[in-house]
Every structure is written in structure tokens, then in C-alpha cells.
Backbone as numpy.savetxt, mean C-alpha at the origin, in Angstrom:
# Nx Ny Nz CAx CAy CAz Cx Cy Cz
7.33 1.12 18.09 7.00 -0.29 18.00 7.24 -0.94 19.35
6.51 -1.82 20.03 6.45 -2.33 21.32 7.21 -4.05 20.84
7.90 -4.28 21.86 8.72 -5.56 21.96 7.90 -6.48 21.72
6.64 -6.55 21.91 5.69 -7.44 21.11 5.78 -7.42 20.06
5.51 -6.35 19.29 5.71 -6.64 17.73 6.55 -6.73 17.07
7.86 -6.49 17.64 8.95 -6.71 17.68 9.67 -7.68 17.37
9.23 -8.57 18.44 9.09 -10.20 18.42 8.22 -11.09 17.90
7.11 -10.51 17.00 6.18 -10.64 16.04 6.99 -11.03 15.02
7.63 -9.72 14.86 8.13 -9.59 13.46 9.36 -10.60 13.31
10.30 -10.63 14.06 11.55 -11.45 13.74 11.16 -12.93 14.13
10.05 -13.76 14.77 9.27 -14.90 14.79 8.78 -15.26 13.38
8.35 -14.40 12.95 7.70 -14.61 11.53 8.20 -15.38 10.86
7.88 -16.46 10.21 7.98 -17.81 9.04 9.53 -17.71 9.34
9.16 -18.37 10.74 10.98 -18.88 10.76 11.14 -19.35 12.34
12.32 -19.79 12.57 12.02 -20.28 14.08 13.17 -19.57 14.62
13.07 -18.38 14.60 13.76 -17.78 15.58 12.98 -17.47 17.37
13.68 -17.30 18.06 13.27 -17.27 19.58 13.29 -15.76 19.98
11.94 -15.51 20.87 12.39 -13.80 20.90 14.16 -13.03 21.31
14.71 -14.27 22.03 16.25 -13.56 22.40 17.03 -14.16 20.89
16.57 -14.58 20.33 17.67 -14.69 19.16 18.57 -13.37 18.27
19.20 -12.92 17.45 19.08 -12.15 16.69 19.01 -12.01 15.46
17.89 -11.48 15.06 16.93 -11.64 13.79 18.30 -11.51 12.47
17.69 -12.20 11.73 18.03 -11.80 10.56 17.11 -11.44 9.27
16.79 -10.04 9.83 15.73 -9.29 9.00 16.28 -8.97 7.43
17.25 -9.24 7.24 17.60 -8.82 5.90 17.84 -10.06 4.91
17.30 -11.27 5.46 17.14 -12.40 4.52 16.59 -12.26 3.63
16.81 -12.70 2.45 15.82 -12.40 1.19 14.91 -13.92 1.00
13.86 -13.70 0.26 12.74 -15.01 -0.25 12.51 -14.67 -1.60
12.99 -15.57 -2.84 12.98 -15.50 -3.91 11.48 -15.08 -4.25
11.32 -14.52 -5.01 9.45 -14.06 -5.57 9.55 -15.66 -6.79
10.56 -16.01 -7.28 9.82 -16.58 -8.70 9.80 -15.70 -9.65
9.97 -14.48 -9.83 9.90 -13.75 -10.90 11.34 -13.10 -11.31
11.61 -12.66 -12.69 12.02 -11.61 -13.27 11.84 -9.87 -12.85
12.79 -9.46 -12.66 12.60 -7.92 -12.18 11.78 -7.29 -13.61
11.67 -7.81 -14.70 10.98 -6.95 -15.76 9.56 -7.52 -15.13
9.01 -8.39 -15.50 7.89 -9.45 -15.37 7.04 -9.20 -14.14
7.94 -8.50 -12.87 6.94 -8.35 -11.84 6.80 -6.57 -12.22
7.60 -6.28 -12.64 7.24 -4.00 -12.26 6.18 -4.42 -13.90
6.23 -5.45 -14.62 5.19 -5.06 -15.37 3.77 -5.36 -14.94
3.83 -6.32 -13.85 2.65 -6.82 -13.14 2.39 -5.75 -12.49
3.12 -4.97 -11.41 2.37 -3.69 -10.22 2.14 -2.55 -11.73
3.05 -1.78 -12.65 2.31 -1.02 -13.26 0.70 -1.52 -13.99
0.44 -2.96 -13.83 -0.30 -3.43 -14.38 -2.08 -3.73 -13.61
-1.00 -3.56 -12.25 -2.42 -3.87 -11.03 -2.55 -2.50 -10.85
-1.59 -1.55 -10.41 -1.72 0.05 -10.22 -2.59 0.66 -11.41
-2.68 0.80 -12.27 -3.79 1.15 -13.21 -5.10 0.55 -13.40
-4.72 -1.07 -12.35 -6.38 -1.44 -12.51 -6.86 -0.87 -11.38
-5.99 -0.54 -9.92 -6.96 -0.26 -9.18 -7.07 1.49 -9.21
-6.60 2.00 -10.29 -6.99 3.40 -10.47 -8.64 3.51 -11.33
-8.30 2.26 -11.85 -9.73 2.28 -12.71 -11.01 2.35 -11.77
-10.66 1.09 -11.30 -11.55 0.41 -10.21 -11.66 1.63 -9.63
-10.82 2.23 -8.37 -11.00 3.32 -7.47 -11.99 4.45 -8.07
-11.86 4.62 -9.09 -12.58 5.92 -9.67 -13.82 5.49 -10.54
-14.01 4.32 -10.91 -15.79 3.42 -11.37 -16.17 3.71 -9.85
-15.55 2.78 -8.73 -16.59 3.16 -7.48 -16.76 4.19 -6.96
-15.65 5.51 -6.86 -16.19 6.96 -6.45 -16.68 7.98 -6.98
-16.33 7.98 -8.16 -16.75 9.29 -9.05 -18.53 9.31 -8.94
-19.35 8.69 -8.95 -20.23 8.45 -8.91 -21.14 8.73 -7.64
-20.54 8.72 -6.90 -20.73 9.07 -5.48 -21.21 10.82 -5.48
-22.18 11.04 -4.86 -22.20 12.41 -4.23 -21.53 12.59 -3.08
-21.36 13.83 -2.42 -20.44 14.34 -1.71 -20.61 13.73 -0.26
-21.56 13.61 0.42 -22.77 13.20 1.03 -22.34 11.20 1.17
-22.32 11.09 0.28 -22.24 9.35 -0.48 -20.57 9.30 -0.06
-19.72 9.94 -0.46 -18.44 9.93 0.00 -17.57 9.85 0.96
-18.56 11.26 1.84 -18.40 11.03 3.20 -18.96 10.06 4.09
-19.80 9.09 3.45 -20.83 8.69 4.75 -19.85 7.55 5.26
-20.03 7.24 6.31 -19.55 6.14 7.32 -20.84 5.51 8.37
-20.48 4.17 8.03 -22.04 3.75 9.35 -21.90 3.88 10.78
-20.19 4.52 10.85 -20.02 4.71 12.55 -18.79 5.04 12.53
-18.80 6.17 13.38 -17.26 6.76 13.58 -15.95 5.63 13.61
-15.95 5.38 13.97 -15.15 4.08 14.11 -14.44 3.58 12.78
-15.55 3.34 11.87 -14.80 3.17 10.14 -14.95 4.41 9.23
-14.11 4.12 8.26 -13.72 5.41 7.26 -14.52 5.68 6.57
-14.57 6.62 6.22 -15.35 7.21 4.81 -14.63 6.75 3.77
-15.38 6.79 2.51 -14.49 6.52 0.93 -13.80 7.44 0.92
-13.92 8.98 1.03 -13.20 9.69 0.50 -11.71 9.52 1.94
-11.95 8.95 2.87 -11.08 9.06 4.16 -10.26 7.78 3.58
-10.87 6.49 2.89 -9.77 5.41 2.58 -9.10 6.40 1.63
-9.31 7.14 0.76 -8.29 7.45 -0.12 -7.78 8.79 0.28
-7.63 9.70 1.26 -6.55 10.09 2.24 -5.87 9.29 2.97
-6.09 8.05 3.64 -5.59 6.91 4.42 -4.33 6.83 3.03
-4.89 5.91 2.09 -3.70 6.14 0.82 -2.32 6.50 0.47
-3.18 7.69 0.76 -2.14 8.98 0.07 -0.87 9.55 1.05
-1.79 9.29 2.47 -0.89 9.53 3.46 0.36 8.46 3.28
-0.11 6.97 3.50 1.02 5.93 3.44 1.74 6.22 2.23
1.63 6.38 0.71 1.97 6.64 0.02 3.45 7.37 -0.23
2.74 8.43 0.38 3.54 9.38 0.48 5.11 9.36 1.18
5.15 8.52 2.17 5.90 8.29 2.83 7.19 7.54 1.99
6.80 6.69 0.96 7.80 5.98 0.04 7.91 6.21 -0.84
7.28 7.54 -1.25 7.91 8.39 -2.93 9.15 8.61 -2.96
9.67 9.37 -1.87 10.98 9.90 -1.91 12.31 8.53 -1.58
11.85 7.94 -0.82 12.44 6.68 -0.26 13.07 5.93 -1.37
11.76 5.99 -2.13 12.00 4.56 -3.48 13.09 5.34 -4.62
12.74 7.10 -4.74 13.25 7.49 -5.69 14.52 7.56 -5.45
15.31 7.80 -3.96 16.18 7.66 -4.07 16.74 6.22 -4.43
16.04 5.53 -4.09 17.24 3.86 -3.73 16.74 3.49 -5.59
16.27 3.75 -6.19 15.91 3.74 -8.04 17.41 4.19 -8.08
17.80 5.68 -7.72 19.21 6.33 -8.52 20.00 5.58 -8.27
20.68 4.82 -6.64 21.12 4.40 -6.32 21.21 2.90 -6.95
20.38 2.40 -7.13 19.96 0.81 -7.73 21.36 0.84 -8.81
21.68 -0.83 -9.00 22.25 -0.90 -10.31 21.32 -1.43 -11.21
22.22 -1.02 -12.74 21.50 -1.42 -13.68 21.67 -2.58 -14.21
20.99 -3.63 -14.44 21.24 -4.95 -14.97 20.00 -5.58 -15.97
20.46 -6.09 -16.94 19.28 -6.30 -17.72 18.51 -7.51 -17.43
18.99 -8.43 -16.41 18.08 -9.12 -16.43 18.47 -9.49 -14.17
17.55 -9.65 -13.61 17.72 -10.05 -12.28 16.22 -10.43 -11.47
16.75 -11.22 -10.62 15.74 -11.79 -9.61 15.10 -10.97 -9.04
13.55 -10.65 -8.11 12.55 -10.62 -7.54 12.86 -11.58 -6.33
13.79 -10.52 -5.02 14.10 -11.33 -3.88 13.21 -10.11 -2.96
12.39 -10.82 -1.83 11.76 -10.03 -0.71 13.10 -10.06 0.31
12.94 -9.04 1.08 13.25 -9.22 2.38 12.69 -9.77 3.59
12.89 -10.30 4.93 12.33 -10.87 5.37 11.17 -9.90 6.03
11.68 -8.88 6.24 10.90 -7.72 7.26 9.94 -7.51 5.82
10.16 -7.13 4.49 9.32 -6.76 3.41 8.40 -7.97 3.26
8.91 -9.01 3.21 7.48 -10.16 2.90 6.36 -10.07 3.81
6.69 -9.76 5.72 6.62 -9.33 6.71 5.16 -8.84 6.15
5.42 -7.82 5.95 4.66 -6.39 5.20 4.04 -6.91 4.16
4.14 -7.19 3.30 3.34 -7.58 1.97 2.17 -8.85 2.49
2.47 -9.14 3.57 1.17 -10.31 3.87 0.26 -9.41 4.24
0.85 -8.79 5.72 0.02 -7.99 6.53 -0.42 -6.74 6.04
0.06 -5.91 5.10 -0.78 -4.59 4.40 -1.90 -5.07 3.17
-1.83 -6.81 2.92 -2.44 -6.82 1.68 -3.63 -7.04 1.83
-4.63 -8.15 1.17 -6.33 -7.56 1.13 -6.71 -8.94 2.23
-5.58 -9.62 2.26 -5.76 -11.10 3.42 -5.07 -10.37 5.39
-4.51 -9.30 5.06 -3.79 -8.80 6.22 -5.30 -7.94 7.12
-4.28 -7.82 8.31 -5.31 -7.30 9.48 -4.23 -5.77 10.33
-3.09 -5.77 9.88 -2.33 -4.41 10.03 -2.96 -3.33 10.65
-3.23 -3.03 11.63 -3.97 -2.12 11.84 -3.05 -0.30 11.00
-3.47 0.54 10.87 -2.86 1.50 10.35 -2.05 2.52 11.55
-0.66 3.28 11.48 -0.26 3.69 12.54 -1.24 5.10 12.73
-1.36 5.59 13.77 -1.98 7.05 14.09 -1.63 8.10 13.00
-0.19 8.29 12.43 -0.04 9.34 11.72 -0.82 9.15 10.18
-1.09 7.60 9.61 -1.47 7.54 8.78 -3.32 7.43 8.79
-3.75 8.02 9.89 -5.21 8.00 10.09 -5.95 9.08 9.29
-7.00 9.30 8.50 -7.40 10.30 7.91 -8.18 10.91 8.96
-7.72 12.48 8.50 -8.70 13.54 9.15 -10.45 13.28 9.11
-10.74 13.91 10.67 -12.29 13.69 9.94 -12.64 14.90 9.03
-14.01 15.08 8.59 -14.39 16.21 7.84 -14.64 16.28 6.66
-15.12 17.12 6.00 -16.10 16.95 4.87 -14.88 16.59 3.40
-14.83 15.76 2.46 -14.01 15.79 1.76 -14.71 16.05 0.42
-13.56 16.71 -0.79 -14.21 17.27 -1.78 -14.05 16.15 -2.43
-14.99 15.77 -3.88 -14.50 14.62 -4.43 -13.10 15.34 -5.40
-12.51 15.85 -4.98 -10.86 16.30 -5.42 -10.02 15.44 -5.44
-10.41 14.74 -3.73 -9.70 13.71 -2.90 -9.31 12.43 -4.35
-10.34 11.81 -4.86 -10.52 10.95 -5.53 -8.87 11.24 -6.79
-9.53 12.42 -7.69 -8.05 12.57 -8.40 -7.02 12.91 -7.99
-6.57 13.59 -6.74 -5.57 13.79 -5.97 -5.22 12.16 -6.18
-5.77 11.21 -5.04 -5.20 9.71 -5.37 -4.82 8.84 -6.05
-5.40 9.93 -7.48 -5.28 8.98 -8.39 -4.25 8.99 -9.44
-3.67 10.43 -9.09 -2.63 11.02 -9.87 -1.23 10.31 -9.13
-1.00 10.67 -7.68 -0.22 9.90 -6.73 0.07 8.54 -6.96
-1.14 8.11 -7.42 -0.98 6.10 -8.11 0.23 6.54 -9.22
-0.65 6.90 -9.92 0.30 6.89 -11.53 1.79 7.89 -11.07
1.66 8.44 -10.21 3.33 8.96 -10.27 4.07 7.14 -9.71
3.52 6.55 -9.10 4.29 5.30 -8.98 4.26 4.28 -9.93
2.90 4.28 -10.71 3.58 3.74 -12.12 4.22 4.05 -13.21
4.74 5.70 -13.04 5.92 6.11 -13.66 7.37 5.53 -12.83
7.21 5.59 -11.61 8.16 4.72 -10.90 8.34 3.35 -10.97
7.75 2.48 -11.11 7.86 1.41 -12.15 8.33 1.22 -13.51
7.82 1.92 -14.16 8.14 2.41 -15.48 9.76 2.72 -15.91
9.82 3.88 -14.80 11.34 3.71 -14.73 12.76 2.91 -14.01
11.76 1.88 -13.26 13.23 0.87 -12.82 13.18 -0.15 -13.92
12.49 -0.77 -14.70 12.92 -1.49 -15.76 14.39 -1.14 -16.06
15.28 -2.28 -15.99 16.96 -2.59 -16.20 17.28 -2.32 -15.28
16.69 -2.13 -13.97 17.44 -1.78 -12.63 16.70 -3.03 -12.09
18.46 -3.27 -10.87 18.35 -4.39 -9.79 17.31 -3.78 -8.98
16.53 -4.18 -8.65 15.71 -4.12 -7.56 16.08 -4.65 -6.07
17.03 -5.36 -6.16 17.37 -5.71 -4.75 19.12 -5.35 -4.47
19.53 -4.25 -5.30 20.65 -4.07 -4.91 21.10 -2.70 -4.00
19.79 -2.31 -3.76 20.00 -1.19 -2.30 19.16 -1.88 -1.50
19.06 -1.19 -0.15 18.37 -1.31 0.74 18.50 0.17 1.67
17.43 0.29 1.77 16.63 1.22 3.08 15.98 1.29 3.56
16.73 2.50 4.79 14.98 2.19 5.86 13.84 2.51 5.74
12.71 1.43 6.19 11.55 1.58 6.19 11.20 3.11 6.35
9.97 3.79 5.89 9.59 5.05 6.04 9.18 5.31 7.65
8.34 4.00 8.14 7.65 4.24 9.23 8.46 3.48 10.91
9.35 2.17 10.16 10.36 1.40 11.18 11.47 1.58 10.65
12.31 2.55 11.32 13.61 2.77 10.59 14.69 1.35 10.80
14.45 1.04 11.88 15.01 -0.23 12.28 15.28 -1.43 11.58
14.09 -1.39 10.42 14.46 -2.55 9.67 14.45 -1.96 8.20
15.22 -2.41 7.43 15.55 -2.42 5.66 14.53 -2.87 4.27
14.83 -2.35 3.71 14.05 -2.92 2.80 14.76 -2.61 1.30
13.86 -3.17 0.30 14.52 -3.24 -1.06 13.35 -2.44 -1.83
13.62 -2.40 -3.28 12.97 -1.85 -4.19 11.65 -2.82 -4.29
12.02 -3.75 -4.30 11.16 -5.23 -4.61 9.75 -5.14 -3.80
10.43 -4.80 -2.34 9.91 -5.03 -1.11 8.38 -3.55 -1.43
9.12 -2.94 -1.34 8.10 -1.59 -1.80 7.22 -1.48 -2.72
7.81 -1.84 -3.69 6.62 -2.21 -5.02 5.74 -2.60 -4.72
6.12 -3.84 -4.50 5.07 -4.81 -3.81 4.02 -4.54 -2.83
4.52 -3.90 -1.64 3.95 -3.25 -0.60 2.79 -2.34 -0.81
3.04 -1.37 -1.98 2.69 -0.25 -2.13 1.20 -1.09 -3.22
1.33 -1.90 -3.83 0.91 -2.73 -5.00 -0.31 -3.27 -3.88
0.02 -3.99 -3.20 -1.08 -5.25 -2.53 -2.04 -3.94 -1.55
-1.07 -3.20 -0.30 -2.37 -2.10 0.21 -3.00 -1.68 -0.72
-2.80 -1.10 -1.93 -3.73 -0.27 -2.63 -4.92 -1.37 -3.07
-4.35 -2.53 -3.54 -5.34 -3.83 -3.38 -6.43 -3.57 -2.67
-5.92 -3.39 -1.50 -6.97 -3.88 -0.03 -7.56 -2.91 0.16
-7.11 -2.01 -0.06 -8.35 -0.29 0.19 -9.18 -0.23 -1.16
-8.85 -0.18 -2.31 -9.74 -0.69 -3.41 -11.00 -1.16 -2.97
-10.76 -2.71 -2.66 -11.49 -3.49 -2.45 -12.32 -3.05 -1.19
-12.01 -2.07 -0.24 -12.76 -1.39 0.61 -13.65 -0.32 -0.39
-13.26 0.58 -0.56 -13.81 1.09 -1.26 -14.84 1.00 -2.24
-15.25 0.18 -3.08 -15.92 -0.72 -3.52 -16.73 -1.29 -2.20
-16.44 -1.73 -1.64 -17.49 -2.59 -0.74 -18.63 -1.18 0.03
-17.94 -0.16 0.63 -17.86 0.87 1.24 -19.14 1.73 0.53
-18.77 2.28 -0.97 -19.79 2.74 -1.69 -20.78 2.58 -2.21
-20.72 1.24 -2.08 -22.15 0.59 -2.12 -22.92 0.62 -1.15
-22.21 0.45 0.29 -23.20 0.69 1.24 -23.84 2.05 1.13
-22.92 3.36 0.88 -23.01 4.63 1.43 -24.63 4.48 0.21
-24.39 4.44 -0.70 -25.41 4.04 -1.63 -26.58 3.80 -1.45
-26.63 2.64 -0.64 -28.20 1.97 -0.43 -28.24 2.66 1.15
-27.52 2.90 1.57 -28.00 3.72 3.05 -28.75 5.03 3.19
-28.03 6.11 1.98 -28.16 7.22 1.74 -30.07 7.16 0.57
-30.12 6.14 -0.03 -30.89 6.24 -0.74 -32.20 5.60 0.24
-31.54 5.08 1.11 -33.16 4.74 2.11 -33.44 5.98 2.81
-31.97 6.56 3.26 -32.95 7.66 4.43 -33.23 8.99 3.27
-33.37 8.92 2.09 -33.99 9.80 1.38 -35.00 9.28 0.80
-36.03 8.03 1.06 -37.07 7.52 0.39 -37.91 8.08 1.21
-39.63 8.35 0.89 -40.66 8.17 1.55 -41.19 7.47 2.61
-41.33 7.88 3.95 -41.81 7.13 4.75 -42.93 6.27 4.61
């Protein structure tokens, strides 16, 4: 991370000065119940499994891969893009779940570095993605599609199972900025709004590959 973004980040909805020292571990109330929101992400995570797989399954292989220019992804490349980030906070979350306490009823607090994140990974954010989470180029099987889709639902079993757990009573480091902390809350969430925003790529994406693929196979 470069001292620019650095100072991005601890500037953020607050008036700190780049020489100040941040206080990244502030929390921002959500408004919600810890039951009330993991029933909302298991609730968006299964819609955008739906969604994800109405817009690809349908797709030929051809249709999957296509991109209008190296530069942007293929469908089947947003959902390696996915799986890669994904991946990174399976193990993360499962530990700080064991760790979590149990309480039957508690607040939905962000962190400051996690709210951070939940603007900028969601379907209004401009985040660019880091290098390691870039998809390979190359031909993808539509495999890709249930591979992603199984990976969703292992996190809405992870939802599933923090119900009666604090969500904001661990904290750890980010997968990708070890430097700054985060909560259960923070991740959910995180993991909840990107899948949002690639969805909604995806969908936009296969429609093109669609009417592109079906012109340069019409009659001259």
C-alpha cells in the first residue's frame, strides 16, 4: 500500500490530517441487530447465487469467455476474480467465529478501516482489484460458474453459523492489509456488497457477450 492510500484511508469520513494518528479501529453503529443483518447477507448471498447462475449457465463456452477487449474480464474471469478474493477470508472469518463470544442479542458496529471497504468494494465503489486477485487469462470451463457458487454458500453456512455470536468481539487482520483490523461485521458485509457488484457485472457482461457473439455468427 503506498502512503497515498494510506492517507486515503485514515482521511476517510473524518478529519484527521495525514500526520495525525488514525484511529482505524473506531466502530460506526450499522442500526441493526447481529441476528437481523447475518439474516440479510445469508439472504442477499443466495440471491446473488441465483442471479449469478440465471445469467451464466446459459452462456456457451465461447459466450463466457468473450471480453470486448483485453483490458475487461470475461464472465467466467469475474467469477475467478470472486473466488480468488473470497478465498482469502474463509479461513480468517472461521477463525475469529470460534474465537467470537456468544451473546444472544448484540449490535452491528463497522470498523472504521471496514466501512472504508464496504463503500469502496460495493456496486457504488471504484476499488480497483490488487494484482494477486486478477483472473488468469484462458479458456474457462463453465465448472467455473458452480465452483463459485458452492464457495458462496460455504459463506452462507458461515452466516448461518454466527447467529448468537458477537460479531464485533474479535478483531483481525485484514487478509490483504495486515496493518489494519477488522471484525466479523466488517467481513460479512464486505464479502456481501462485492459479490453485489460483480453480479451486477456479470449480468450486464452476458448480455453483451450475447448480442456480440450472435452478430458475428449472423449472415452477412
Amino acid at each position: 500500500m503506498t502512503r497515498a492510500e494510506s492517507q486515503r484511508i485514515i482521511a476517510w469520513e473524518g478529519d484527521a490530517t495525514p500526520d495525525a494518528t488514525p484511529d482505524v479501529h473506531r466502530t460506526y453503529n450499522s442500526g441493526m441487530q447481529a441476528e437481523e443483518f447475518l439474516t440479510s447477507v445469508e439472504t442477499r448471498l443466495k440471491d446473488h447465487i441465483k442471479r449469478g447462475k440465471a445469467a451464466a449457465e446459459p452462456l456457451t463456452r465461447e459466450q463466457l469467455n468473450w471480453t470486448p477487449d483485453p483490458a475487461r474480464w470475461s464472465v467466467a474471469q469475474i467469477f475467478e476474480h470472486m473466488m480468488l478474493a473470497n478465498e482469502r477470508y474463509l479461513l480468517p472469518v472461521k477463525d475469529a467465529l470460534d474465537k467470537s463470544e456468544k451473546r444472544v442479542r448484540s449490535d452491528v458496529k463497522y470498523t472504521r478501516f471496514g466501512k472504508f471497504l464496504i463503500k469502496n468494494a460495493g456496486p457504488e465503489g471504484n476499488a480497483p482489484a490488487p494484482k494477486p486477485l486478477h483472473p488468469k487469462p484462458g479458456f474457462y470451463s463453465n465448472e467455473v460458474i458452480e465452483k463459485w457458487a458452492l464457495q458462496t454458500e460455504d459463506f452462507v453456512d458461515l452466516a448461518k453459523s454466527a447467529h448468537g455470536h458477537d460479531l464485533c468481539s474479535v478483531r483481525f487482520p485484514n487478509p490483504f492489509l495486515a496493518i489494519f483490523k477488522m471484525n466479523l461485521a466488517d467481513s460479512f458485509e464486505i464479502l456481501t456488497v462485492h459479490t453485489e457488484r460483480h453480479v451486477r457485472q456479470i449480468e450486464a457482461m452476458a448480455q453483451r457477450a450475447k448480442a456480440a457473439l450472435k452478430e458475428t455468427a449472423a449472415p452477412a
